Short mmCIF file of C-alpha atoms and ligand atoms in Angstrom, two decimals:
data_model
loop_
_atom_site.label_atom_id
_atom_site.label_comp_id
_atom_site.label_asym_id
_atom_site.label_seq_id
_atom_site.Cartn_x
_atom_site.Cartn_y
_atom_site.Cartn_z
CA UNK A 66 0.38 -3.61 35.90
CA UNK A 67 -1.68 -4.69 32.95
CA UNK A 68 -0.03 -3.78 29.68
CA UNK A 69 -3.14 -4.77 27.75
CA UNK A 70 -6.73 -4.77 28.87
CA UNK A 71 -9.43 -5.97 26.53
CA UNK A 72 -12.92 -6.25 27.91
CA UNK A 73 -16.07 -7.73 26.38
CA UNK A 74 -14.96 -7.50 22.79
CA UNK A 75 -17.63 -8.22 20.23
CA UNK A 76 -17.05 -8.31 16.50
CA UNK A 77 -19.47 -9.21 13.74
CA UNK A 78 -18.65 -9.16 10.04
CA UNK A 79 -21.20 -7.93 7.50
CA UNK A 80 -23.90 -7.74 10.12
CA UNK A 81 -24.26 -11.47 10.38
CA UNK A 82 -21.10 -13.47 11.00
CA UNK A 83 -20.35 -13.18 14.71
CA UNK A 84 -16.63 -13.81 14.98
CA UNK A 85 -15.92 -12.63 18.52
CA UNK A 86 -18.57 -12.98 21.21
CA UNK A 87 -17.59 -11.27 24.41
CA UNK A 88 -13.86 -11.86 24.74
CA UNK A 89 -11.84 -10.40 27.59
CA UNK A 90 -8.08 -10.59 27.83
CA UNK A 91 -5.70 -8.93 30.24
CA UNK A 92 -1.96 -9.26 29.89
CA UNK A 93 0.47 -8.32 32.64
CA UNK A 94 3.91 -6.89 32.17
CA UNK A 95 6.37 -9.67 31.38
CA UNK A 96 3.66 -12.22 30.73
CA UNK A 97 3.73 -14.54 27.72
CA UNK A 98 0.29 -15.62 26.54
CA UNK A 99 -0.22 -18.26 23.86
CA UNK A 100 -3.52 -18.42 22.01
CA UNK A 101 -4.44 -21.71 20.40
CA UNK A 102 -7.57 -22.86 18.62
CA UNK A 103 -8.91 -24.16 15.35
CA UNK A 104 -8.77 -22.18 12.15
CA UNK A 105 -11.62 -19.69 11.88
CA UNK A 106 -12.10 -19.43 15.64
CA UNK A 107 -11.35 -15.70 15.62
CA UNK A 108 -7.72 -15.62 16.83
CA UNK A 109 -6.53 -13.28 14.09
CA UNK A 110 -9.58 -11.07 14.48
CA UNK A 111 -8.82 -10.75 18.19
CA UNK A 112 -5.23 -9.68 17.47
CA UNK A 113 -6.46 -7.29 14.79
CA UNK A 114 -8.89 -5.70 17.24
CA UNK A 115 -6.11 -5.39 19.82
CA UNK A 116 -3.76 -3.77 17.29
CA UNK A 117 -6.39 -1.37 15.93
CA UNK A 118 -6.39 -2.93 12.46
CA UNK A 119 -10.03 -3.88 12.86
CA UNK A 120 -12.62 -1.82 14.71
CA UNK A 121 -14.57 -3.82 17.27
CA UNK A 122 -18.34 -3.42 17.47
CA UNK A 123 -18.30 -3.07 21.22
CA UNK A 124 -15.79 -3.51 23.99
CA UNK A 125 -13.08 -1.71 25.88
CA UNK A 126 -9.42 -1.55 25.02
CA UNK A 127 -6.57 0.05 26.91
CA UNK A 128 -2.80 -0.10 26.96
CA UNK A 129 -0.70 0.86 29.97
CA UNK A 130 -3.89 2.02 31.65
CA UNK A 131 -4.62 4.49 28.87
CA UNK A 132 -7.96 4.10 27.18
CA UNK A 133 -7.96 3.42 23.44
CA UNK A 134 -11.63 2.45 23.09
CA UNK A 135 -14.72 2.28 25.26
CA UNK A 136 -18.46 1.88 24.88
CA UNK A 137 -20.73 4.85 24.34
CA UNK A 138 -24.25 5.10 25.76
CA UNK A 139 -25.67 2.90 23.03
CA UNK A 140 -23.07 0.24 23.82
CA UNK A 141 -21.02 0.76 20.70
CA UNK A 142 -17.25 1.02 20.79
CA UNK A 143 -15.79 4.49 20.25
CA UNK A 144 -12.10 5.07 19.76
CA UNK A 145 -9.89 7.80 21.16
CA UNK A 146 -9.29 10.55 18.62
CA UNK A 147 -5.52 10.43 18.97
CA UNK A 148 -4.23 6.88 18.92
CA UNK A 149 -0.62 7.74 18.22
CA UNK A 150 0.59 7.18 21.75
CA UNK A 151 -1.47 3.99 22.06
CA UNK A 152 0.05 2.60 18.86
CA UNK A 153 3.53 3.13 20.23
CA UNK A 154 2.80 0.62 23.01
CA UNK A 155 2.41 -2.43 20.81
CA UNK A 156 4.05 -4.20 17.90
CA UNK A 157 2.71 -6.91 15.62
CA UNK A 158 4.51 -9.67 13.76
CA UNK A 159 2.47 -10.94 10.82
CA UNK A 160 2.20 -14.45 9.49
CA UNK A 161 3.58 -13.35 6.11
CA UNK A 162 6.11 -10.80 7.48
CA UNK A 163 4.91 -7.77 5.48
CA UNK A 164 8.39 -6.31 5.26
CA UNK A 165 8.83 -3.27 3.04
CA UNK A 166 10.38 -4.80 -0.09
CA UNK A 167 11.87 -1.56 -1.42
CA UNK A 168 13.81 -0.90 1.79
CA UNK A 169 17.00 -2.65 2.82
CA UNK A 170 16.90 -4.72 5.99
CA UNK A 171 18.50 -1.89 7.96
CA UNK A 172 16.08 0.68 6.55
CA UNK A 173 13.14 -1.58 7.41
CA UNK A 174 14.29 -1.39 11.02
CA UNK A 175 15.26 2.27 11.05
CA UNK A 176 12.57 4.03 9.08
CA UNK A 177 9.70 3.97 11.56
CA UNK A 178 11.80 4.96 14.61
CA UNK A 179 13.26 7.84 12.61
CA UNK A 180 10.24 9.08 10.68
CA UNK A 181 7.46 8.18 13.13
CA UNK A 182 9.16 8.62 16.50
CA UNK A 183 11.51 11.34 15.16
CA UNK A 184 14.46 9.77 16.91
CA UNK A 185 18.08 10.49 16.17
CA UNK A 186 19.14 8.40 13.11
CA UNK A 187 22.63 7.67 14.46
CA UNK A 188 21.26 6.33 17.72
CA UNK A 189 18.57 4.33 15.90
CA UNK A 190 21.18 2.85 13.58
CA UNK A 191 23.30 1.65 16.49
CA UNK A 192 20.30 0.02 18.11
CA UNK A 193 19.13 -1.49 14.84
CA UNK A 194 22.54 -3.06 14.25
CA UNK A 195 22.44 -4.51 17.77
CA UNK A 196 19.00 -5.96 17.09
CA UNK A 197 20.19 -7.50 13.83
CA UNK A 198 23.13 -9.02 15.66
CA UNK A 199 20.79 -10.49 18.22
CA UNK A 200 18.76 -12.01 15.38
CA UNK A 201 21.93 -13.39 13.79
CA UNK A 202 21.49 -11.12 10.78
CA UNK A 203 24.24 -8.55 11.18
CA UNK A 204 25.66 -9.46 7.76
CA UNK A 205 22.25 -8.88 6.12
CA UNK A 206 21.86 -5.20 7.00
CA UNK A 207 22.26 -4.09 3.39
CA UNK A 208 20.32 -6.95 1.83
CA UNK A 209 16.77 -6.59 0.58
CA UNK A 210 13.94 -8.76 1.92
CA UNK A 211 13.62 -10.67 -1.37
CA UNK A 212 17.20 -11.89 -0.95
CA UNK A 213 16.43 -13.56 2.39
CA UNK A 214 14.90 -16.88 3.35
CA UNK A 215 11.47 -16.90 4.97
CA UNK A 216 12.99 -17.50 8.38
CA UNK A 217 15.39 -14.60 7.93
CA UNK A 218 12.57 -12.33 6.75
CA UNK A 219 10.51 -13.18 9.81
CA UNK A 220 13.49 -12.42 12.05
CA UNK A 221 13.81 -9.04 10.34
CA UNK A 222 10.10 -8.47 10.94
CA UNK A 223 10.56 -9.25 14.63
CA UNK A 224 13.54 -6.90 14.79
CA UNK A 225 11.55 -4.20 12.99
CA UNK A 226 8.81 -4.47 15.62
CA UNK A 227 11.36 -4.45 18.46
CA UNK A 228 13.07 -1.36 17.05
CA UNK A 229 9.97 0.60 18.07
CA UNK A 230 10.52 -0.51 21.69
CA UNK A 231 6.97 -1.72 22.23
CA UNK A 232 5.62 -2.63 25.64
CA UNK A 233 3.92 -5.67 24.17
CA UNK A 234 4.47 -7.71 21.03
CA UNK A 235 1.75 -9.67 19.23
CA UNK A 236 2.52 -12.60 16.93
CA UNK A 237 -0.07 -14.03 14.53
CA UNK A 238 1.10 -17.53 13.62
CA UNK A 239 4.67 -16.35 13.07
CA UNK A 240 5.86 -19.71 11.73
CA UNK A 241 2.87 -20.77 9.65
CA UNK A 242 4.20 -19.38 6.38
CA UNK A 243 7.59 -21.03 6.85
CA UNK A 244 8.99 -24.34 5.73
CA UNK A 245 9.02 -26.73 8.70
CA UNK A 246 12.80 -26.71 8.95
CA UNK A 247 12.76 -22.91 9.40
CA UNK A 248 10.25 -22.70 12.25
CA UNK A 249 12.91 -23.58 14.81
CA UNK A 250 14.92 -20.41 14.27
CA UNK A 251 11.85 -18.23 14.86
CA UNK A 252 10.74 -20.13 17.93
CA UNK A 253 14.26 -19.80 19.31
CA UNK A 254 14.12 -16.02 18.92
CA UNK A 255 10.73 -15.81 20.63
CA UNK A 256 11.96 -18.08 23.41
CA UNK A 257 14.89 -15.74 23.96
CA UNK A 258 12.53 -12.75 24.12
CA UNK A 259 10.45 -14.60 26.70
CA UNK A 260 13.56 -15.13 28.81
CA UNK A 261 14.19 -11.39 28.62
CA UNK A 262 10.69 -10.87 30.01
CA UNK A 263 9.23 -9.33 26.87
CA UNK A 264 5.44 -9.15 27.16
CA UNK A 265 3.98 -11.21 24.32
CA UNK A 266 0.75 -12.60 22.95
CA UNK A 267 1.40 -15.40 20.48
CA UNK A 268 -1.16 -17.12 18.26
CA UNK A 269 0.41 -20.45 17.40
CA UNK A 270 -0.19 -24.03 16.37
CA UNK A 271 3.10 -25.15 17.91
CA UNK A 272 1.75 -26.90 21.00
CA UNK A 273 5.01 -27.98 22.58
CA UNK A 274 6.38 -24.47 22.08
CA UNK A 275 3.29 -22.95 23.70
CA UNK A 276 3.58 -25.35 26.62
CA UNK A 277 7.26 -24.60 27.18
CA UNK A 278 7.35 -20.86 26.64
CA UNK A 279 3.97 -19.43 27.65
CA UNK A 280 2.94 -18.44 31.14
CA UNK A 281 -0.68 -18.90 30.15
CA UNK A 282 -2.45 -20.68 27.32
CA UNK A 283 -5.82 -19.60 25.97
CA UNK A 284 -7.91 -21.98 23.91
CA UNK A 285 -10.37 -20.18 21.62
CA UNK A 286 -13.17 -21.73 19.62
CA UNK A 287 -16.17 -20.19 17.91
CA UNK A 288 -15.32 -16.68 19.03
CA UNK A 289 -15.12 -17.41 22.75
CA UNK A 290 -12.38 -18.35 25.19
CA UNK A 291 -13.25 -21.93 26.00
CA UNK A 292 -10.49 -22.57 28.47
CA UNK A 293 -7.37 -20.89 29.78
CA UNK A 294 -4.73 -21.37 32.41
CA UNK A 295 -1.34 -22.85 33.09
CA UNK A 296 0.07 -24.30 29.85
CA UNK A 297 0.67 -27.73 31.31
CA UNK A 298 -2.89 -27.93 32.62
CA UNK A 299 -4.55 -26.73 29.44
CA UNK A 300 -2.42 -28.69 27.01
CA UNK A 301 -1.87 -31.87 28.97
CA UNK A 302 -5.01 -32.03 31.08
CA UNK A 303 -7.71 -30.01 29.33
CA UNK A 304 -10.98 -29.71 31.23
CA UNK A 305 -13.25 -28.99 28.28
CA UNK A 306 -14.32 -31.50 25.70
CA UNK A 307 -13.72 -29.04 22.83
CA UNK A 308 -10.16 -28.45 23.99
CA UNK A 309 -9.55 -32.19 24.18
CA UNK A 310 -10.91 -32.70 20.69
CA UNK A 311 -8.76 -29.93 19.29
CA UNK A 312 -5.61 -31.12 21.03
CA UNK A 313 -6.12 -34.71 19.98
CA UNK A 314 -5.32 -33.59 16.44
CA UNK A 315 -1.87 -32.60 17.64
CA UNK A 316 -1.34 -35.79 19.64
CA UNK A 317 1.11 -37.23 17.16
CA UNK A 318 3.42 -34.23 17.35
CA UNK B 72 15.63 22.65 -51.39
CA UNK B 73 18.60 20.49 -50.60
CA UNK B 74 18.69 17.72 -48.07
CA UNK B 75 20.63 19.52 -45.36
CA UNK B 76 18.14 22.37 -45.54
CA UNK B 77 15.32 19.88 -44.99
CA UNK B 78 17.07 18.39 -41.99
CA UNK B 79 17.57 21.86 -40.56
CA UNK B 80 13.88 22.69 -40.92
CA UNK B 81 12.78 19.42 -39.38
CA UNK B 82 15.16 20.01 -36.50
CA UNK B 83 13.43 23.30 -35.79
CA UNK B 84 10.12 21.43 -35.69
CA UNK B 85 11.69 18.78 -33.52
CA UNK B 86 12.33 21.47 -30.92
CA UNK B 87 8.60 22.10 -30.65
CA UNK B 88 7.90 18.36 -30.63
CA UNK B 89 10.31 17.83 -27.73
CA UNK B 90 8.86 20.85 -25.92
CA UNK B 91 5.34 19.43 -26.21
CA UNK B 92 6.58 16.00 -25.12
CA UNK B 93 8.44 17.29 -22.06
CA UNK B 94 5.72 19.68 -20.92
CA UNK B 95 3.02 17.04 -21.36
CA UNK B 96 4.93 14.59 -19.18
CA UNK B 97 5.77 17.25 -16.61
CA UNK B 98 2.10 18.15 -16.18
CA UNK B 99 0.27 14.89 -16.87
CA UNK B 100 2.23 12.66 -14.49
CA UNK B 101 1.46 14.67 -11.33
CA UNK B 102 -2.01 15.49 -12.61
CA UNK B 103 -2.56 11.78 -13.22
CA UNK B 104 -1.75 11.08 -9.58
CA UNK B 105 -4.26 13.68 -8.44
CA UNK B 106 -6.89 12.20 -10.77
CA UNK B 107 -6.11 8.77 -9.29
CA UNK B 108 -6.93 10.12 -5.84
CA UNK B 109 -10.24 11.41 -7.13
CA UNK B 110 -10.96 8.18 -8.97
CA UNK B 111 -10.23 6.18 -5.80
CA UNK B 112 -12.11 8.55 -3.49
CA UNK B 113 -14.45 6.54 -1.29
CA UNK B 114 -16.50 9.42 0.12
CA UNK B 115 -20.10 8.22 0.36
CA UNK B 116 -22.23 10.92 1.98
CA UNK B 117 -25.24 8.62 2.34
CA UNK B 118 -23.48 5.52 3.63
CA UNK B 119 -25.42 5.70 6.87
CA UNK B 120 -28.58 4.89 4.93
CA UNK B 121 -27.26 1.40 4.40
CA UNK B 122 -29.59 -1.08 5.93
CA UNK B 123 -30.11 -4.70 5.29
CA UNK B 124 -33.79 -4.41 4.58
CA UNK B 125 -35.21 -4.53 1.09
CA UNK B 126 -35.20 -0.79 0.45
CA UNK B 127 -33.37 -0.81 -2.86
CA UNK B 128 -33.30 2.94 -3.30
CA UNK B 129 -31.73 3.58 0.08
CA UNK B 130 -29.18 0.87 -0.54
CA UNK B 131 -28.25 2.29 -3.93
CA UNK B 132 -27.98 5.79 -2.49
CA UNK B 133 -25.81 4.57 0.36
CA UNK B 134 -23.29 3.25 -2.19
CA UNK B 135 -23.17 6.53 -4.11
CA UNK B 136 -19.65 7.97 -4.26
CA UNK B 137 -20.03 11.38 -5.94
CA UNK B 138 -16.37 12.35 -6.26
CA UNK B 139 -15.40 8.99 -7.64
CA UNK B 140 -18.32 9.15 -10.05
CA UNK B 141 -17.29 12.56 -11.41
CA UNK B 142 -13.74 11.41 -12.01
CA UNK B 143 -14.91 8.20 -13.65
CA UNK B 144 -17.09 10.23 -15.98
CA UNK B 145 -14.28 12.55 -17.07
CA UNK B 146 -11.81 9.71 -17.47
CA UNK B 147 -14.25 7.83 -19.70
CA UNK B 148 -14.77 10.92 -21.89
CA UNK B 149 -11.06 11.59 -22.19
CA UNK B 150 -10.27 8.00 -23.04
CA UNK B 151 -13.34 7.49 -25.20
CA UNK B 152 -12.96 10.39 -27.64
CA UNK B 153 -10.12 11.14 -30.09
CA UNK B 154 -7.26 13.22 -28.77
CA UNK B 155 -7.36 15.21 -32.01
CA UNK B 156 -10.92 16.25 -31.22
CA UNK B 157 -9.91 17.24 -27.69
CA UNK B 158 -7.10 19.43 -29.04
CA UNK B 159 -9.53 21.20 -31.34
CA UNK B 160 -12.05 21.71 -28.55
CA UNK B 161 -9.45 23.16 -26.20
CA UNK B 162 -8.08 25.48 -28.89
CA UNK B 163 -11.29 26.71 -30.52
CA UNK B 164 -13.66 26.10 -27.60
CA UNK B 165 -13.11 29.41 -25.79
CA UNK B 166 -13.88 31.34 -28.99
CA UNK B 167 -16.96 29.39 -30.09
CA UNK B 168 -18.40 29.00 -26.62
CA UNK B 169 -17.65 32.43 -25.15
CA UNK B 170 -16.47 34.52 -28.10
CA UNK B 171 -13.12 34.93 -26.39
CA UNK B 172 -10.34 36.28 -28.61
CA UNK B 173 -7.17 34.58 -27.54
CA UNK B 174 -3.63 35.60 -28.32
CA UNK B 175 -1.55 33.57 -30.76
CA UNK B 176 0.47 32.27 -27.87
CA UNK B 177 -2.65 30.40 -26.74
CA UNK B 178 -1.85 27.83 -29.43
CA UNK B 179 1.02 26.37 -27.35
CA UNK B 180 -1.00 26.56 -24.16
CA UNK B 181 -3.97 24.83 -25.75
CA UNK B 182 -1.96 22.01 -27.18
CA UNK B 183 -0.06 21.38 -23.94
CA UNK B 184 -3.29 21.62 -21.96
CA UNK B 185 -5.13 19.15 -24.18
CA UNK B 186 -2.26 16.67 -24.16
CA UNK B 187 -1.73 16.95 -20.40
CA UNK B 188 -5.37 16.39 -19.53
CA UNK B 189 -5.71 13.51 -21.96
CA UNK B 190 -2.55 11.75 -20.79
CA UNK B 191 -3.43 12.39 -17.15
CA UNK B 192 -6.57 10.31 -17.65
CA UNK B 193 -4.54 7.40 -19.00
CA UNK B 194 -1.85 7.70 -16.34
CA UNK B 195 -4.52 7.88 -13.63
CA UNK B 196 -5.92 4.50 -14.58
CA UNK B 197 -2.42 3.01 -14.74
CA UNK B 198 -1.54 4.45 -11.33
CA UNK B 199 -4.79 3.18 -9.88
CA UNK B 200 -4.14 -0.38 -11.01
CA UNK B 201 -0.62 -0.07 -9.58
CA UNK B 202 -1.86 1.17 -6.22
CA UNK B 203 -4.53 -1.50 -6.05
CA UNK B 204 -1.95 -4.20 -6.70
CA UNK B 205 -0.01 -3.38 -3.52
CA UNK B 206 -0.84 -6.03 -0.89
CA UNK B 207 -3.02 -4.78 1.97
CA UNK B 208 -0.36 -6.12 4.36
CA UNK B 209 1.86 -3.18 3.40
CA UNK B 210 -0.76 -0.72 4.68
CA UNK B 211 -1.29 -2.78 7.82
CA UNK B 212 2.40 -3.05 8.62
CA UNK B 213 2.76 0.70 8.15
CA UNK B 214 -0.27 1.44 10.32
CA UNK B 215 0.94 -0.74 13.18
CA UNK B 216 4.34 0.95 13.01
CA UNK B 217 2.59 4.29 13.43
CA UNK B 218 3.02 5.80 9.96
CA UNK B 219 0.31 8.33 9.22
CA UNK B 220 -1.66 8.22 5.96
CA UNK B 221 0.65 10.61 4.14
CA UNK B 222 3.82 8.81 5.20
CA UNK B 223 2.29 5.46 4.30
CA UNK B 224 1.46 6.66 0.82
CA UNK B 225 4.64 8.51 0.00
CA UNK B 226 7.16 6.24 1.73
CA UNK B 227 5.64 2.79 1.36
CA UNK B 228 3.00 2.66 -1.38
CA UNK B 229 4.14 5.19 -4.01
CA UNK B 230 7.69 3.84 -4.52
CA UNK B 231 6.37 0.31 -4.98
CA UNK B 232 3.62 1.59 -7.26
CA UNK B 233 6.13 3.42 -9.47
CA UNK B 234 8.09 0.23 -10.02
CA UNK B 235 4.98 -1.72 -10.90
CA UNK B 236 3.57 0.83 -13.37
CA UNK B 237 6.80 1.49 -15.23
CA UNK B 238 6.09 -0.93 -18.13
CA UNK B 239 2.61 0.45 -18.93
CA UNK B 240 3.84 4.02 -18.40
CA UNK B 241 6.63 3.34 -20.90
CA UNK B 242 3.99 2.30 -23.42
CA UNK B 243 2.14 5.56 -22.91
CA UNK B 244 5.29 7.64 -23.17
CA UNK B 245 6.19 6.00 -26.47
CA UNK B 246 2.68 6.62 -27.74
CA UNK B 247 3.02 10.24 -26.65
CA UNK B 248 6.09 10.73 -28.84
CA UNK B 249 4.05 9.73 -31.86
CA UNK B 250 0.89 11.51 -30.68
CA UNK B 251 2.70 14.86 -30.66
CA UNK B 252 2.20 14.81 -34.44
CA UNK B 253 -1.54 15.29 -33.82
CA UNK B 254 -0.79 18.89 -32.83
CA UNK B 255 -0.72 19.67 -36.56
CA UNK B 256 -4.53 20.06 -36.47
CA UNK B 257 -4.14 23.46 -34.92
CA UNK B 258 -0.97 24.16 -36.92
CA UNK B 259 1.33 23.99 -33.94
CA UNK B 260 4.58 23.87 -35.83
CA UNK B 261 6.00 20.63 -34.56
CA UNK B 262 8.08 18.36 -36.74
CA UNK B 263 5.25 16.56 -38.50
CA UNK B 264 3.53 19.82 -39.48
CA UNK B 265 6.73 21.01 -41.12
CA UNK B 266 7.38 17.69 -42.82
CA UNK B 267 3.91 17.80 -44.33
CA UNK B 268 4.32 21.39 -45.52
CA UNK B 269 7.66 20.67 -47.17
CA UNK B 270 6.34 17.47 -48.72
CA UNK B 271 3.36 19.33 -50.21
CA UNK B 272 5.42 22.26 -51.47
CA UNK B 273 8.00 20.09 -53.20
CA UNK B 274 5.80 17.12 -54.14
CA UNK B 275 8.12 14.62 -52.54
CA UNK B 276 7.57 12.08 -49.81
CA UNK B 277 11.15 12.26 -48.52
CA UNK B 278 10.43 14.76 -45.70
CA UNK B 279 7.80 12.43 -44.28
CA UNK B 280 10.23 9.53 -44.31
CA UNK B 281 12.87 11.60 -42.59
CA UNK B 282 10.34 12.75 -40.00
CA UNK B 283 9.40 9.11 -39.44
CA UNK B 284 13.07 8.31 -38.88
CA UNK B 285 13.30 11.15 -36.36
CA UNK B 286 10.30 9.81 -34.41
CA UNK B 287 11.86 6.38 -34.47
CA UNK B 288 15.18 7.66 -33.08
CA UNK B 289 13.34 9.77 -30.48
CA UNK B 290 11.50 6.69 -29.30
CA UNK B 291 14.63 4.56 -29.27
CA UNK B 292 16.12 7.10 -26.87
CA UNK B 293 12.96 7.12 -24.76
CA UNK B 294 12.89 3.32 -24.62
CA UNK B 295 16.55 3.25 -23.63
CA UNK B 296 15.93 5.75 -20.83
CA UNK B 297 12.91 3.91 -19.51
CA UNK B 298 14.78 0.64 -19.56
CA UNK B 299 17.54 2.17 -17.47
CA UNK B 300 14.95 3.48 -15.05
CA UNK B 301 13.41 0.03 -14.80
CA UNK B 302 16.81 -1.51 -14.17
CA UNK B 303 17.53 1.02 -11.44
CA UNK B 304 14.51 -0.36 -9.58
CA UNK B 305 15.28 -4.02 -10.22
CA UNK B 306 17.11 -4.40 -6.91
CA UNK B 307 13.93 -5.79 -5.33
CA UNK B 308 10.82 -7.54 -6.47
N1 ADP C 475 -12.57 -8.99 6.92
C1 ADP C 475 -13.41 -10.04 7.10
N2 ADP C 475 -14.63 -10.03 6.52
C2 ADP C 475 -15.48 -11.05 6.70
N3 ADP C 475 -15.22 -12.14 7.43
C3 ADP C 475 -14.02 -12.22 8.03
C4 ADP C 475 -13.05 -11.18 7.89
N4 ADP C 475 -11.95 -11.52 8.61
C5 ADP C 475 -12.21 -12.73 9.15
N5 ADP C 475 -13.45 -13.16 8.81
C6 ADP C 475 -14.08 -14.41 9.26
O1 ADP C 475 -14.00 -14.46 10.66
C7 ADP C 475 -13.78 -15.78 11.10
C8 ADP C 475 -12.58 -15.81 12.02
O2 ADP C 475 -11.43 -15.53 11.26
P1 ADP C 475 -9.99 -15.38 11.92
O3 ADP C 475 -10.06 -14.37 12.99
O4 ADP C 475 -9.05 -15.14 10.81
O5 ADP C 475 -9.77 -16.82 12.55
P2 ADP C 475 -8.41 -17.57 12.93
O6 ADP C 475 -7.30 -16.58 12.92
O7 ADP C 475 -8.67 -18.14 14.27
O8 ADP C 475 -8.23 -18.65 11.91
C9 ADP C 475 -13.63 -16.63 9.86
O9 ADP C 475 -14.86 -17.28 9.63
C10 ADP C 475 -13.35 -15.63 8.78
O10 ADP C 475 -13.84 -16.08 7.55
MG1 MG C 476 -5.54 -16.51 11.77
#
């Protein structure tokens, strides 16, 4: 079953800058997709369209075979009136974490399940503590985000997203805001999630990570998918000239 | 009149000063938040007229935000004219404009009303700058987690806003303590009114000095309280 179906997404900013030109992306349950591509190629915009942060101009979007957006007669995207259920299917991990600074780590994890999903606080607390343990942060439950390192904050952000039990988790350059020595701890966590068959779409510049962890790599440039396929094929034997050019910049890594 | 008698009289005035201070804060802070909502209202009934052609009139009309405009207008009047004038207008306005005879008790109502509206305008602008300083990522994180608009505002944005606006709000609150003395223009018997009366009757400046000391002590207490409040929110940044 496809967890995510995105068809023919178009997005233009300010009526002129065409950022996404006809992108389609389906993600199956348990699949890990890595999106690579130069800066400005529209990777973030694609994730933002998928997570309903940005409205696409036209295109179709559905999660778990439930329609979130479709085209009307004039070919413009219209969104479902009630997106609450749809939102519960996905989570997003931001480049700069976006934790709630006034909440403790535990409250960051617990608040949405309790106040959005109306779940039992005791049960949520137990699960949140398990998640923190999994992230190696069980002793940080009562800390505040500002007391944590960048790597720890990003692990809290991942745990916060997981606490909502999403079907699919999006990552937008989850290690780009971190010092190089801290990226490893985040990649390790994502690797572990991949082993547990979490469905994920990861925008990343970590090529060796993408090659090792992803089931499929997508190379985007200029608002289109230039090339996609098995990670080893795309990263080690790219077919397209643009992909080769882009990857050559990472050759020394 | 001896000194302890003077102190006693000023203390009676101080009661009215504190009453005005407390009521003004109690009304102007929530009212300020409501005014902020109006000031930040983005409703633009003609936004569909927006085109990218050269029609300047249609473009200008498409940007028109009537609610925001009304609030901006009132805020600029309230901040741009003397509070003393506003007190007079609120107190005498109903009589001069409509010939309404108002009971003596209207004096308190008028003074609290004038102060609350005036301070709401200042608080609104402070709140607005606080809200606008919250990173957009906070809204986005909340939205992805499924918070609705109300939850996002009250659980995520407002608490962070309060922390950020505390220093400028403290400034306003300290100014308010001193501004209460302006209520003398409609002979609301707060402390300064009494001090002036006693000073005039006995041709001595001592009552004014003592009143000044009282304001100073009042503000020292206010500053102490606000500092504690600030410290109680210092657990994050
Ligand atoms: N809100 C926006 N308004 C205008 N232009 C935008 C906006 N968001 C992104 N863009 C533009 O869209 C293009 C793609 O951006 P983005 O999706 O962030 O690329 P990437 O994540 O691949 O670096 C860039 O040229 C960027 O300047
Ligand atoms: Mg990006």
